[in-house]
Short mmCIF file of C-alpha atoms and ligand atoms in Angstrom, two decimals:
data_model
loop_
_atom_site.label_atom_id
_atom_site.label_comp_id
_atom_site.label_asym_id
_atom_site.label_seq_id
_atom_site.Cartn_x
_atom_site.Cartn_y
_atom_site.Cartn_z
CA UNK A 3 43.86 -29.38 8.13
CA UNK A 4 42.86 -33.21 7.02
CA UNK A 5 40.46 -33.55 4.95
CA UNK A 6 40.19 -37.29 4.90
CA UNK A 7 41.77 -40.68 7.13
CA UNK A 8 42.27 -43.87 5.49
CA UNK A 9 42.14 -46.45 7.59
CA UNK A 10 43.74 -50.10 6.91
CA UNK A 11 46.69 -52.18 6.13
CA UNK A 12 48.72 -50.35 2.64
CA UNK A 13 51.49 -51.78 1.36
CA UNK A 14 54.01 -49.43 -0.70
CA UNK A 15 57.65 -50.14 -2.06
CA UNK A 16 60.47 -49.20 -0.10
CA UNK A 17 62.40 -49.73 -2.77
CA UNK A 18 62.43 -51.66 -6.26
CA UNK A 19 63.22 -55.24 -4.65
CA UNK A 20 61.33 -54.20 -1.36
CA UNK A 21 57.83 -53.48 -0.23
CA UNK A 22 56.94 -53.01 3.54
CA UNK A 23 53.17 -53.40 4.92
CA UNK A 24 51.79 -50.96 7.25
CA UNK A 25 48.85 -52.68 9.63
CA UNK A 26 46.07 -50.50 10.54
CA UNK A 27 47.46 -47.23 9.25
CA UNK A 28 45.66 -44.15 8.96
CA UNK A 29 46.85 -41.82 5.98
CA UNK A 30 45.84 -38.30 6.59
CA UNK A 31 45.41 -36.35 3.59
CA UNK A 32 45.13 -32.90 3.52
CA UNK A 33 42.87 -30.07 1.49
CA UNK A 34 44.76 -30.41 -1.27
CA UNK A 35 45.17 -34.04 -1.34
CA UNK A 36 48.43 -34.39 -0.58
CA UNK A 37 48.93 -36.82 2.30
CA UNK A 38 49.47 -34.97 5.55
CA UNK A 39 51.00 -37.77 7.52
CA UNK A 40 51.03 -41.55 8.58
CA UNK A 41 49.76 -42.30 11.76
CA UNK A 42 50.86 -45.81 12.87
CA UNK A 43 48.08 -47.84 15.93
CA UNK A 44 50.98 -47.08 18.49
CA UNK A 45 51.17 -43.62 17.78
CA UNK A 46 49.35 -40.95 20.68
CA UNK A 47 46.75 -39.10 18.80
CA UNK A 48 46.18 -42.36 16.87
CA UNK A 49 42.72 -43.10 18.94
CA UNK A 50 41.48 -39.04 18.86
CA UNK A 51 42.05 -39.07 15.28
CA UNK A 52 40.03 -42.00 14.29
CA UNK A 53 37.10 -40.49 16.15
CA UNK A 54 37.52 -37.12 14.74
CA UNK A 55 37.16 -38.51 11.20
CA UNK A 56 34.09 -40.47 12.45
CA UNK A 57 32.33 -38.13 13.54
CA UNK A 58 33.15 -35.18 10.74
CA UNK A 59 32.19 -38.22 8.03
CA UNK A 60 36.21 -37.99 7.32
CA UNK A 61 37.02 -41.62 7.81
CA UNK A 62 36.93 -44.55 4.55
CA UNK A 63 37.88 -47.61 6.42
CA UNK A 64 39.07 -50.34 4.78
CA UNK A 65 37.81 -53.84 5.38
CA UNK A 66 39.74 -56.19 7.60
CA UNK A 67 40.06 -58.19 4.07
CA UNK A 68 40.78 -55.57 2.06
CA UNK A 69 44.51 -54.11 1.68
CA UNK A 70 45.22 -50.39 0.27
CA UNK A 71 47.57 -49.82 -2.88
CA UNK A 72 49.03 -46.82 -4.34
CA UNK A 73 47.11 -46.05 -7.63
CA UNK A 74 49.03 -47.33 -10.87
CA UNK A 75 50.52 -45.66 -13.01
CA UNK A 76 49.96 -45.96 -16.44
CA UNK A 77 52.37 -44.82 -18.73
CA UNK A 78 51.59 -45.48 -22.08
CA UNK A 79 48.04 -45.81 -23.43
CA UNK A 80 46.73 -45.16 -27.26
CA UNK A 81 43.29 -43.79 -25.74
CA UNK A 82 41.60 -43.62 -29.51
CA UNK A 83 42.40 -47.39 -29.97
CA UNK A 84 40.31 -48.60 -26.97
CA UNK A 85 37.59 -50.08 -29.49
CA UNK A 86 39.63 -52.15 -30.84
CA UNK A 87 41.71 -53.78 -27.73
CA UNK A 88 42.69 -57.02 -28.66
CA UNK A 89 42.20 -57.17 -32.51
CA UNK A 90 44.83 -57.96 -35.38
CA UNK A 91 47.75 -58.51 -32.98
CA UNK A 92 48.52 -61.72 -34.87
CA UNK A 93 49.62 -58.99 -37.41
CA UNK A 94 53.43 -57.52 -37.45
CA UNK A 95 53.67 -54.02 -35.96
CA UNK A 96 53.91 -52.11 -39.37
CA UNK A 97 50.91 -54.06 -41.19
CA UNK A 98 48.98 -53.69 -38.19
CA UNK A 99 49.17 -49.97 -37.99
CA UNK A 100 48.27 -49.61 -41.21
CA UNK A 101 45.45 -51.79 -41.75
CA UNK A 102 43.61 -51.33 -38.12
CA UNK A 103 44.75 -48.78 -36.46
CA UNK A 104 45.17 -45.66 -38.60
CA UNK A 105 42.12 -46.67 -39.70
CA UNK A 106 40.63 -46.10 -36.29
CA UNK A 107 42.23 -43.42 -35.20
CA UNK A 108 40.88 -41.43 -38.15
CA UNK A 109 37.25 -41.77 -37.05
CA UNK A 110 37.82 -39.00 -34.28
CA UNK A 111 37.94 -36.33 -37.05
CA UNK A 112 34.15 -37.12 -35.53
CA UNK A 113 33.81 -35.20 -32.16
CA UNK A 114 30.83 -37.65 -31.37
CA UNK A 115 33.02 -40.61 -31.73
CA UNK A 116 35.72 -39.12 -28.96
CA UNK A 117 32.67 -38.70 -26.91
CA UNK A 118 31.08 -41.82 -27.54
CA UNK A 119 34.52 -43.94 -26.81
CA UNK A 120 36.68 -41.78 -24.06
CA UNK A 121 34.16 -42.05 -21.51
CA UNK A 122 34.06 -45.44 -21.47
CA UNK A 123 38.23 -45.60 -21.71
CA UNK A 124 38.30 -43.48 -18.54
CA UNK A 125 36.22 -45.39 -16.54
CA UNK A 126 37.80 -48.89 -17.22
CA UNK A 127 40.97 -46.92 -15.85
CA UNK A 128 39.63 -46.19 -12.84
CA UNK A 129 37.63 -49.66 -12.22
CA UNK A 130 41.20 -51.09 -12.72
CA UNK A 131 42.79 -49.04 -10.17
CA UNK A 132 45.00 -47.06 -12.38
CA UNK A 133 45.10 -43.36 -11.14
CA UNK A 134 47.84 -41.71 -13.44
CA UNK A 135 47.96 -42.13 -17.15
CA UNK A 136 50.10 -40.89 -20.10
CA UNK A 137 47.89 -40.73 -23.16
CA UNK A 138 48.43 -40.81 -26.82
CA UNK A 139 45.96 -38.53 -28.29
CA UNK A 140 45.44 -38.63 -32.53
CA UNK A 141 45.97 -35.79 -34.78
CA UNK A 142 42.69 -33.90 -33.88
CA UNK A 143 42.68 -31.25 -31.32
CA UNK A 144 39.02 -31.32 -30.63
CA UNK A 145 38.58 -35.49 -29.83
CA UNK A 146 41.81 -34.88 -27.98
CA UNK A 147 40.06 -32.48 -25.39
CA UNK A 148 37.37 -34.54 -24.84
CA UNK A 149 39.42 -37.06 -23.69
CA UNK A 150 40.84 -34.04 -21.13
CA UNK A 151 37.62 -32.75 -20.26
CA UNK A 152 36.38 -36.62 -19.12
CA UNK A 153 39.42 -37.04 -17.42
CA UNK A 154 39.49 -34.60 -15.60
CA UNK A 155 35.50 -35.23 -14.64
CA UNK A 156 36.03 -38.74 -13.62
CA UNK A 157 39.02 -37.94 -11.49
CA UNK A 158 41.75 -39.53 -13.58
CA UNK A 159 45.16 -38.01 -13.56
CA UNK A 160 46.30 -37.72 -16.42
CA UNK A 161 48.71 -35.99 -19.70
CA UNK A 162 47.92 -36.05 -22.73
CA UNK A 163 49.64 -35.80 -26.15
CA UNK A 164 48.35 -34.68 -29.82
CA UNK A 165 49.60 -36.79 -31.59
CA UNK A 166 51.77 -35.57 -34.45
CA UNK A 167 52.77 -38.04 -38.06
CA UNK A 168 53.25 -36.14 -41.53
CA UNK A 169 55.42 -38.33 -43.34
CA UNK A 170 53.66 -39.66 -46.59
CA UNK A 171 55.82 -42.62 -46.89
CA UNK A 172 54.63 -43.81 -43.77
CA UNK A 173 51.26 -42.79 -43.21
CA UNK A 174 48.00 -42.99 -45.34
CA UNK A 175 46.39 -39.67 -47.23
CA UNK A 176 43.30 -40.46 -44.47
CA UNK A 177 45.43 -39.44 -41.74
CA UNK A 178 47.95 -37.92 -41.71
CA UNK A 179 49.30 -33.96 -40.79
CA UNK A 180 48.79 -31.89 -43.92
CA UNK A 181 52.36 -30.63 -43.01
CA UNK A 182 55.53 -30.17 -40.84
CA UNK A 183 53.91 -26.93 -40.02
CA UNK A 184 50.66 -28.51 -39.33
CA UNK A 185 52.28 -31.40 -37.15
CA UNK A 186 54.01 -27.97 -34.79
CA UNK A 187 51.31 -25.61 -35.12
CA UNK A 188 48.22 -27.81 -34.07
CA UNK A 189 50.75 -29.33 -30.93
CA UNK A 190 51.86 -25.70 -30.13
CA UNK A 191 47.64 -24.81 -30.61
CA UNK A 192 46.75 -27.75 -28.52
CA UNK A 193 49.35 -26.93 -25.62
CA UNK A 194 47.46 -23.42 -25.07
CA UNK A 195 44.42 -25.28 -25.38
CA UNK A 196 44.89 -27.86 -23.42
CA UNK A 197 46.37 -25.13 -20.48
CA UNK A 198 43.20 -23.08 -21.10
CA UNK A 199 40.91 -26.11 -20.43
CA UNK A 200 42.91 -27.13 -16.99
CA UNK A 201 43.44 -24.05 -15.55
CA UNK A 202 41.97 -23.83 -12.38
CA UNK A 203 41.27 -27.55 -11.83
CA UNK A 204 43.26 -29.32 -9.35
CA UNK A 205 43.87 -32.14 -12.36
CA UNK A 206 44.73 -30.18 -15.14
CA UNK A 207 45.78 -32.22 -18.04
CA UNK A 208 49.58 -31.83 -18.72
CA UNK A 209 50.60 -31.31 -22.12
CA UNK A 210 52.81 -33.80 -23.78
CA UNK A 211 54.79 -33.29 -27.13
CA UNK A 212 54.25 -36.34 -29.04
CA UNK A 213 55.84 -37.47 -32.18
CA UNK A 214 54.35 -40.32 -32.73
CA UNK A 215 57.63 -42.27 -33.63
CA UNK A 216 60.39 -42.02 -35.80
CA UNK A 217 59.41 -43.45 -39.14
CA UNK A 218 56.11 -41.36 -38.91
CA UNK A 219 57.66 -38.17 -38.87
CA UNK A 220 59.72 -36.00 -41.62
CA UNK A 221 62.86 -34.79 -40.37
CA UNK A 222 61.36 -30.84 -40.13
CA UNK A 223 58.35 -31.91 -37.21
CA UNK A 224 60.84 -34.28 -35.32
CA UNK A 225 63.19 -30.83 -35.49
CA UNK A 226 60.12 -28.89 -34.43
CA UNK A 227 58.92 -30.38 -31.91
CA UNK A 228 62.30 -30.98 -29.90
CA UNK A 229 62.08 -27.32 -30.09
CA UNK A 230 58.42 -27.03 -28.53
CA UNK A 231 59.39 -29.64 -25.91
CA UNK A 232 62.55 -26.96 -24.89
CA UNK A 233 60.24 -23.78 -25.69
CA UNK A 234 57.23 -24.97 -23.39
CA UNK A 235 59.40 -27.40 -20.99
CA UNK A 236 56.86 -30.18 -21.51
CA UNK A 237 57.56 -33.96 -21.65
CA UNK A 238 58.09 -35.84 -24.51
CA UNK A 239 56.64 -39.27 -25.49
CA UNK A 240 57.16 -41.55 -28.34
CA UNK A 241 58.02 -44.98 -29.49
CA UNK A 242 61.77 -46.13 -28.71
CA UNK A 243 63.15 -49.16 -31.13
CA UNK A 244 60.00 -51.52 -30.63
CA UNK A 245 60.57 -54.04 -33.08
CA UNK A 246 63.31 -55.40 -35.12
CA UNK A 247 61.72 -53.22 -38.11
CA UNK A 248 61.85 -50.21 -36.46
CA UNK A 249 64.88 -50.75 -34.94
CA UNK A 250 66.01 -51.20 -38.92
CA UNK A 251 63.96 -48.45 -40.16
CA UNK A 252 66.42 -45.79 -38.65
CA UNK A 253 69.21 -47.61 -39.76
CA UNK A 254 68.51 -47.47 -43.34
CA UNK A 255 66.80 -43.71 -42.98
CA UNK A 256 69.53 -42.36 -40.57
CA UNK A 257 72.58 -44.61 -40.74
CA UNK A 258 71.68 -44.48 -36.91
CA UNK A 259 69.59 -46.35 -34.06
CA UNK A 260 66.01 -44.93 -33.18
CA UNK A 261 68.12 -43.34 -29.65
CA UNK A 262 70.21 -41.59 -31.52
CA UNK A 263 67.68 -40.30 -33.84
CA UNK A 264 65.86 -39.11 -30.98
CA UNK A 265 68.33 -37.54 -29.36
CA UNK A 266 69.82 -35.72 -32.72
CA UNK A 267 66.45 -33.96 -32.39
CA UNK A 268 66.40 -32.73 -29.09
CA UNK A 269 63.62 -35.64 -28.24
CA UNK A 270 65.91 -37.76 -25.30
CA UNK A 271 65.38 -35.63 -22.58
CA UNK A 272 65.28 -36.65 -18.47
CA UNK A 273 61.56 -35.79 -19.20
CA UNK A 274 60.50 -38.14 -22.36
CA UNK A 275 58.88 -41.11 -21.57
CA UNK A 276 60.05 -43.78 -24.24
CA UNK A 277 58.02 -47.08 -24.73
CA UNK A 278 58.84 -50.36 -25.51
CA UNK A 279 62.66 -50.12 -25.64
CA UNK A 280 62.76 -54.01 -27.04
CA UNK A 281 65.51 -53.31 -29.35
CA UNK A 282 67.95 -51.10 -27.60
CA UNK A 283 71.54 -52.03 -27.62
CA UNK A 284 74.39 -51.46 -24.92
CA UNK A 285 75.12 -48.23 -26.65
CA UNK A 286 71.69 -47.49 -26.50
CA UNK A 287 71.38 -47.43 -22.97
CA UNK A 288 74.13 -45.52 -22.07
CA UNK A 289 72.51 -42.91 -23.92
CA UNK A 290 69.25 -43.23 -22.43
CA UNK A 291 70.73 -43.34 -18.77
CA UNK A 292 73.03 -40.02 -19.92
CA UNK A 293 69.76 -38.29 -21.11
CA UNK A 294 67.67 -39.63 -17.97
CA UNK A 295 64.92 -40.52 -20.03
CA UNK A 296 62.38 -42.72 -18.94
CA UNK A 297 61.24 -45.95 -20.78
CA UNK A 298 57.59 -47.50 -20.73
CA UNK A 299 57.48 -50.99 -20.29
CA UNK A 300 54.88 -52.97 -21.91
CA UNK A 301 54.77 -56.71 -21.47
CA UNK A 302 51.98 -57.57 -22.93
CA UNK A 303 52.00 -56.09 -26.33
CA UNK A 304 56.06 -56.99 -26.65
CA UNK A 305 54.98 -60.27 -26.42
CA UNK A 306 52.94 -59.59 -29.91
CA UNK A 307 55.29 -57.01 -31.62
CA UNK A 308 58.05 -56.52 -29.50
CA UNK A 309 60.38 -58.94 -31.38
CA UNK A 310 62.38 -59.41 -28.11
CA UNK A 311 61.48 -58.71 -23.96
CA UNK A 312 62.90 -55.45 -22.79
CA UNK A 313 66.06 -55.98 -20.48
CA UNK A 314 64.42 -54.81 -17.43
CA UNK A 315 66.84 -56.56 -14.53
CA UNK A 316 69.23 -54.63 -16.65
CA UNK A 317 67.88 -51.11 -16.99
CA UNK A 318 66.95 -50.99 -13.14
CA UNK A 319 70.75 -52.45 -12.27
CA UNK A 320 72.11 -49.20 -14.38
CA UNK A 321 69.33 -47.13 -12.59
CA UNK A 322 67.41 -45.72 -15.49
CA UNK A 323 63.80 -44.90 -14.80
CA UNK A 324 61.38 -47.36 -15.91
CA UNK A 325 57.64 -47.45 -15.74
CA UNK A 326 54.79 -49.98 -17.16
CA UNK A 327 52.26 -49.43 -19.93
CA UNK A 328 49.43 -51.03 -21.15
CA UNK A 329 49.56 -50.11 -24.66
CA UNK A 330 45.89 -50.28 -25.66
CA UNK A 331 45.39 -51.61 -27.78
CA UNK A 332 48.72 -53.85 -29.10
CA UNK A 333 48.18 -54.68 -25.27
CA UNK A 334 44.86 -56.51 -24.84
CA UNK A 335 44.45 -54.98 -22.14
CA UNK A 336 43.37 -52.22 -19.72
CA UNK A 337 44.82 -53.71 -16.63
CA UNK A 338 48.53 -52.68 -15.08
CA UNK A 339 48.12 -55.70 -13.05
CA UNK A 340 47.67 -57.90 -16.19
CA UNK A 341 50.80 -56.27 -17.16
CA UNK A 342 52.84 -56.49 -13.93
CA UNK A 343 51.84 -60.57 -13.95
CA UNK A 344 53.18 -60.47 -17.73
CA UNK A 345 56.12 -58.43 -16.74
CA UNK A 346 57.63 -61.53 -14.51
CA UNK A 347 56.38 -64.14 -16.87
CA UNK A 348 58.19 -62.35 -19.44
CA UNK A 349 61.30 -62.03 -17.31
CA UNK A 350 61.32 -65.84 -16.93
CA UNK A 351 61.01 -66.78 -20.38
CA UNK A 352 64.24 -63.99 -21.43
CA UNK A 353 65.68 -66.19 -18.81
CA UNK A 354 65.30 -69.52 -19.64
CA UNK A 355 65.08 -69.03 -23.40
CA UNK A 356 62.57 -70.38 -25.62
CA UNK A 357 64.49 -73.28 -26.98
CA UNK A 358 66.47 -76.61 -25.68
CA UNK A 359 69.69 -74.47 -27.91
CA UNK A 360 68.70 -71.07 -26.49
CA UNK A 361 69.77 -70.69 -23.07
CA UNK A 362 68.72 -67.11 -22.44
CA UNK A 363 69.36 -64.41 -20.71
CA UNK A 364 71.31 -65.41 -17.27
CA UNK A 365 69.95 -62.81 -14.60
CA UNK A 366 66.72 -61.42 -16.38
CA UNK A 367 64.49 -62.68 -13.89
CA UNK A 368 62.43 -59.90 -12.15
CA UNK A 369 60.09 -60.50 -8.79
CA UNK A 370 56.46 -59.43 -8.60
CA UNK A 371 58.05 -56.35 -6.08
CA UNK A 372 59.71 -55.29 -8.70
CA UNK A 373 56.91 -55.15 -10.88
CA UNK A 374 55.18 -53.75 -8.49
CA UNK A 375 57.97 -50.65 -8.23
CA UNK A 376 57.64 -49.95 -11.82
CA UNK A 377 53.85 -49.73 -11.65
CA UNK A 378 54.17 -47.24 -8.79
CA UNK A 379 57.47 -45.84 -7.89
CA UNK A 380 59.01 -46.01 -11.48
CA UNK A 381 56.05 -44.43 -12.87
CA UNK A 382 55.84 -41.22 -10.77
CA UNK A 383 59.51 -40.82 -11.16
CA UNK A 384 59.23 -41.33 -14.75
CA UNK A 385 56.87 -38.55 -15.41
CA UNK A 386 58.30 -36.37 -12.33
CA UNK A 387 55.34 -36.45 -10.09
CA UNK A 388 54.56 -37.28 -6.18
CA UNK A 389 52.77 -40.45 -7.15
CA UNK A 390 52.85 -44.40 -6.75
CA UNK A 391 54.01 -44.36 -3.12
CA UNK A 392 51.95 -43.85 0.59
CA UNK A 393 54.33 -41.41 2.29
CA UNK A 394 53.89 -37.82 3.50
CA UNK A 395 54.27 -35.57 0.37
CA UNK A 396 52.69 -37.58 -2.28
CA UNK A 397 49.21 -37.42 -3.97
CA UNK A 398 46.41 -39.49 -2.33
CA UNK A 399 45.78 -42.14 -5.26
CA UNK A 400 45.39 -45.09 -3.81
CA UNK A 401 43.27 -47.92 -4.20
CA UNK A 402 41.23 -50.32 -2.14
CA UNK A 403 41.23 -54.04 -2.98
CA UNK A 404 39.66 -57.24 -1.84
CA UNK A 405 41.95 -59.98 -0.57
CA UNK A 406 40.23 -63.52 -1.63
CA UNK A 407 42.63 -65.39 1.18
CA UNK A 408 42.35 -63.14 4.09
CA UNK A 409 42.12 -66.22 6.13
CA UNK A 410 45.40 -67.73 5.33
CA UNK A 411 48.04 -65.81 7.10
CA UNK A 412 51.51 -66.58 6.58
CA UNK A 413 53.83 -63.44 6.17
CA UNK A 414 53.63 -60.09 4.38
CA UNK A 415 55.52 -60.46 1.51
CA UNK A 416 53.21 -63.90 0.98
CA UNK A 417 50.14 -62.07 1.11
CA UNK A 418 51.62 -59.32 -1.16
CA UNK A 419 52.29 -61.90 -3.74
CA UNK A 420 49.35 -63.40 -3.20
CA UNK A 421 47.07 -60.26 -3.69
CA UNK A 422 49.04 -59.13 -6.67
CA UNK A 423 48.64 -62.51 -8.78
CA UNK A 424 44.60 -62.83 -7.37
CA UNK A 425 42.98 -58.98 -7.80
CA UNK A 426 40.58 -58.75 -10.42
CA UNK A 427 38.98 -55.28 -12.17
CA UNK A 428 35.97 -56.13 -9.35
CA UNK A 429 38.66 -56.95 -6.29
CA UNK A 430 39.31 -53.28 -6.90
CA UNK A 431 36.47 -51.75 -4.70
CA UNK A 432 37.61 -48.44 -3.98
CA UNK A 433 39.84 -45.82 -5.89
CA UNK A 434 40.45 -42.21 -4.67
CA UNK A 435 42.29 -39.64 -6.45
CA UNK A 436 43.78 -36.78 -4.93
CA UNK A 437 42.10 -38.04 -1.86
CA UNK A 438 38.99 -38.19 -3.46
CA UNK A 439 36.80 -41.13 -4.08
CA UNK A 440 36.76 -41.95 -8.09
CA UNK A 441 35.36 -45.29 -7.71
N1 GUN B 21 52.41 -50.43 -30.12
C1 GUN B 21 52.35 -49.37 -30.95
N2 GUN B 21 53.46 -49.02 -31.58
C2 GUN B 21 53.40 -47.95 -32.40
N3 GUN B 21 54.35 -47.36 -33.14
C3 GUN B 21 53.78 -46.31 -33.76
N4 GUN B 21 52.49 -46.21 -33.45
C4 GUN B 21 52.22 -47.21 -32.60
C5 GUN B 21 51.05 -47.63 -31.92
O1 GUN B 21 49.97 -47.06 -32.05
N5 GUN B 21 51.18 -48.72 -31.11
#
């Protein structure tokens, strides 16, 4: 039974150097909102089931200027650091942490605080056509809920991690886990919690373990929660050799590279979702790619404390899953399609270098298609979901955006450039979810 038709031109990739455009579609989507099918203007019951729709008020048509996109995918957002989006990132990673964000992230020992700042989060999402997103939580169970319970009443998909960091060398007194068994008990509490709160809606929250990264966790909760991860079969996120000092960090701590650390603890699994990845080396890869975990890339805040721009042309050549992230807040901002513009920049400058002696990276250059792959396509593989692409089978998030140069008609993969380097938070008119409108 369909439940709702989209009509309009979509464009989706085919693959991660190809997207194809579909003119005049209509994407059925069932009860569940799952699309049903595709049903192309040449198609037989193409006519009958336009009219149906019209008449049963089942039809969102977009606009002859106005293209349809598969929702983004968002895979790595710091939802408690959305106030300060854009602040101290002329600091190093390490002083940064310390001085702002901690700082911050402590406040939502204040219920009211969560509830005064994740509504707003949520929303700006939405309005920028993101659908999916992975979420870092903070240490407290109850803020962390509130960011469920708003996502799931705004209509974002999303999963969500309590955040877990209990080693005093590297964390203040103000917040911090008490303990190791603190760190595993309130993750293991906040798993049933978080199951409790979900069950029954169709966009239940999914747990996430989430040790925050390396040098913020003793030994015992890294241990721990590699354990949880295997006990519950939940993903895993954390923070995978961002800088040059973190990359060093687990040097001097382990005698090995943050991977390796990762892995020794049962934390490199084909369902973590790693970010930043700046730092990794040869070696380093071929462990990833053996694991099949997933890596979050996030151009705009590696620009600020990435130390280096992650080797995407490689990582897609050895076909290891990649996704992009925002990072609120060491990324400015709330946009995926700030960060797939960013993404090629970035590419380009790893290419050319950044000096008249440097002469870069041959080969690093990545196209706006694939850009657009990882903010769709490598997302939804990356967390192991039917999202980011319009084909039977997959979730209805899609979004609805405003061409500004309708009028100049060249070829499709122009006027998917085009649209991709011209949409604005307000070009994005419409967003459903699940096949249902969110925006
Ligand atoms: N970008 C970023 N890196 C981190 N490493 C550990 N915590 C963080 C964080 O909040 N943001």
């Amino acid at each position: 039974m369909i439940a709702q038709v989209i009509q309009g031109d979509y464009y989706s990739s085919v693959d991660r150097d190809q997207v194809e455009l579909h003119t005049q579609a209509l994407i059925c989507v069932d009860q569940q909102g799952i699309i049903d099918r595709i049903v192309e203007p040449g198609d037989r019951d193409y006519a009958g089931i336009v009219q149906q729709a019209q008449r049963e008020g089942r039809l969102i048509k977009a606009a002859d200027d106005q293209v349809i996109l598969p929702g983004f995918v968002d895979l790595h957002v710091h939802a408690p650091q959305w106030p300060n989006a854009g602040l101290a990132l002329d600091l190093p990673l390490e002083d940064w942490l310390q001085h702002y964000t901690f700082p911050l992230e402590a406040k939502y020992r204040d219920p009211a605080f969560a509830e005064q700042v994740y509504p707003t989060l949520v929303q700006e999402l939405l309005n920028n056509g993101t659908t999916t997103v992975l979420f870092f939580g903070t240490i407290h169970n109850q803020a962390n809920l509130i960011l469920a319970r708003e996502c799931m009443r705004q209509g974002l998909r999303s999963l969500i991690g309590r955040v877990a960091m209990d080693n005093p060398d590297q964390t203040p007194a103000f917040y911090r886990d008490e303990s190791s068994e603190t760190a595993i008990g309130d993750t293991e509490n906040f798993i049933h919690q978080l199951t409790d709160l979900g069950s029954g809606n169709a966009l239940s929250p999914i747990p996430v373990i989430t040790p925050r990264f390396v040098p913020s966790c003793t030994d015992e909760t890294l241990r721990g929660l590699g354990q949880l991860a295997q006990k519950y079969d939940l993903p895993i996120q954390s923070h995978l050799s961002e800088s040059v000092w973190e990359h060093h960090y687990a040097i001097e701590r382990f005698g090995k590279h943050d991977a390796e650390v990762l892995d020794q603890f049962g934390l490199l699994t084909d369902k973590s979702v790693m970010a930043h990845a700046t730092q990794l080396t040869a070696a380093d890869r071929k462990l990833v790619k053996k694991r099949d975990t997933a890596l979050a890339h996030c151009p705009i805040s590696n620009v600020y404390f990435g130390n280096g721009i992650m080797a995407v042309k490689e990582l897609l050549h050895d076909k290891i899953k990649v996704g992009m992230g925002t990072d609120i807040s060491g990324g400015y901002s709330p946009s995926i399609y700030d960060n797939i513009r960013q993404a090629v920049m970035s590419s380009q400058i790893r290419q050319d270098g950044v000096a008249p002696e440097d002469q870069g990276v041959a080969g690093s250059r990545i196209s706006m298609k694939n850009a657009f792959y990882l903010a769709t396509v490598g997302g939804g593989k990356s967390l192991h979901l039917p999202i980011g692409a319009i084909k039977p089978g997959y979730q209805a998030d899609l979004q609805i955006v405003q061409e500004r140069f309708q009028q100049v008609t060249d070829n499709d993969d122009n006027r998917f450039e085009r649209l991709l380097y011209q949409v604005h938070r307000d070009d994005v008119r419409h967003v459903l979810v699940n096949g249902k409108l969110v925006k």
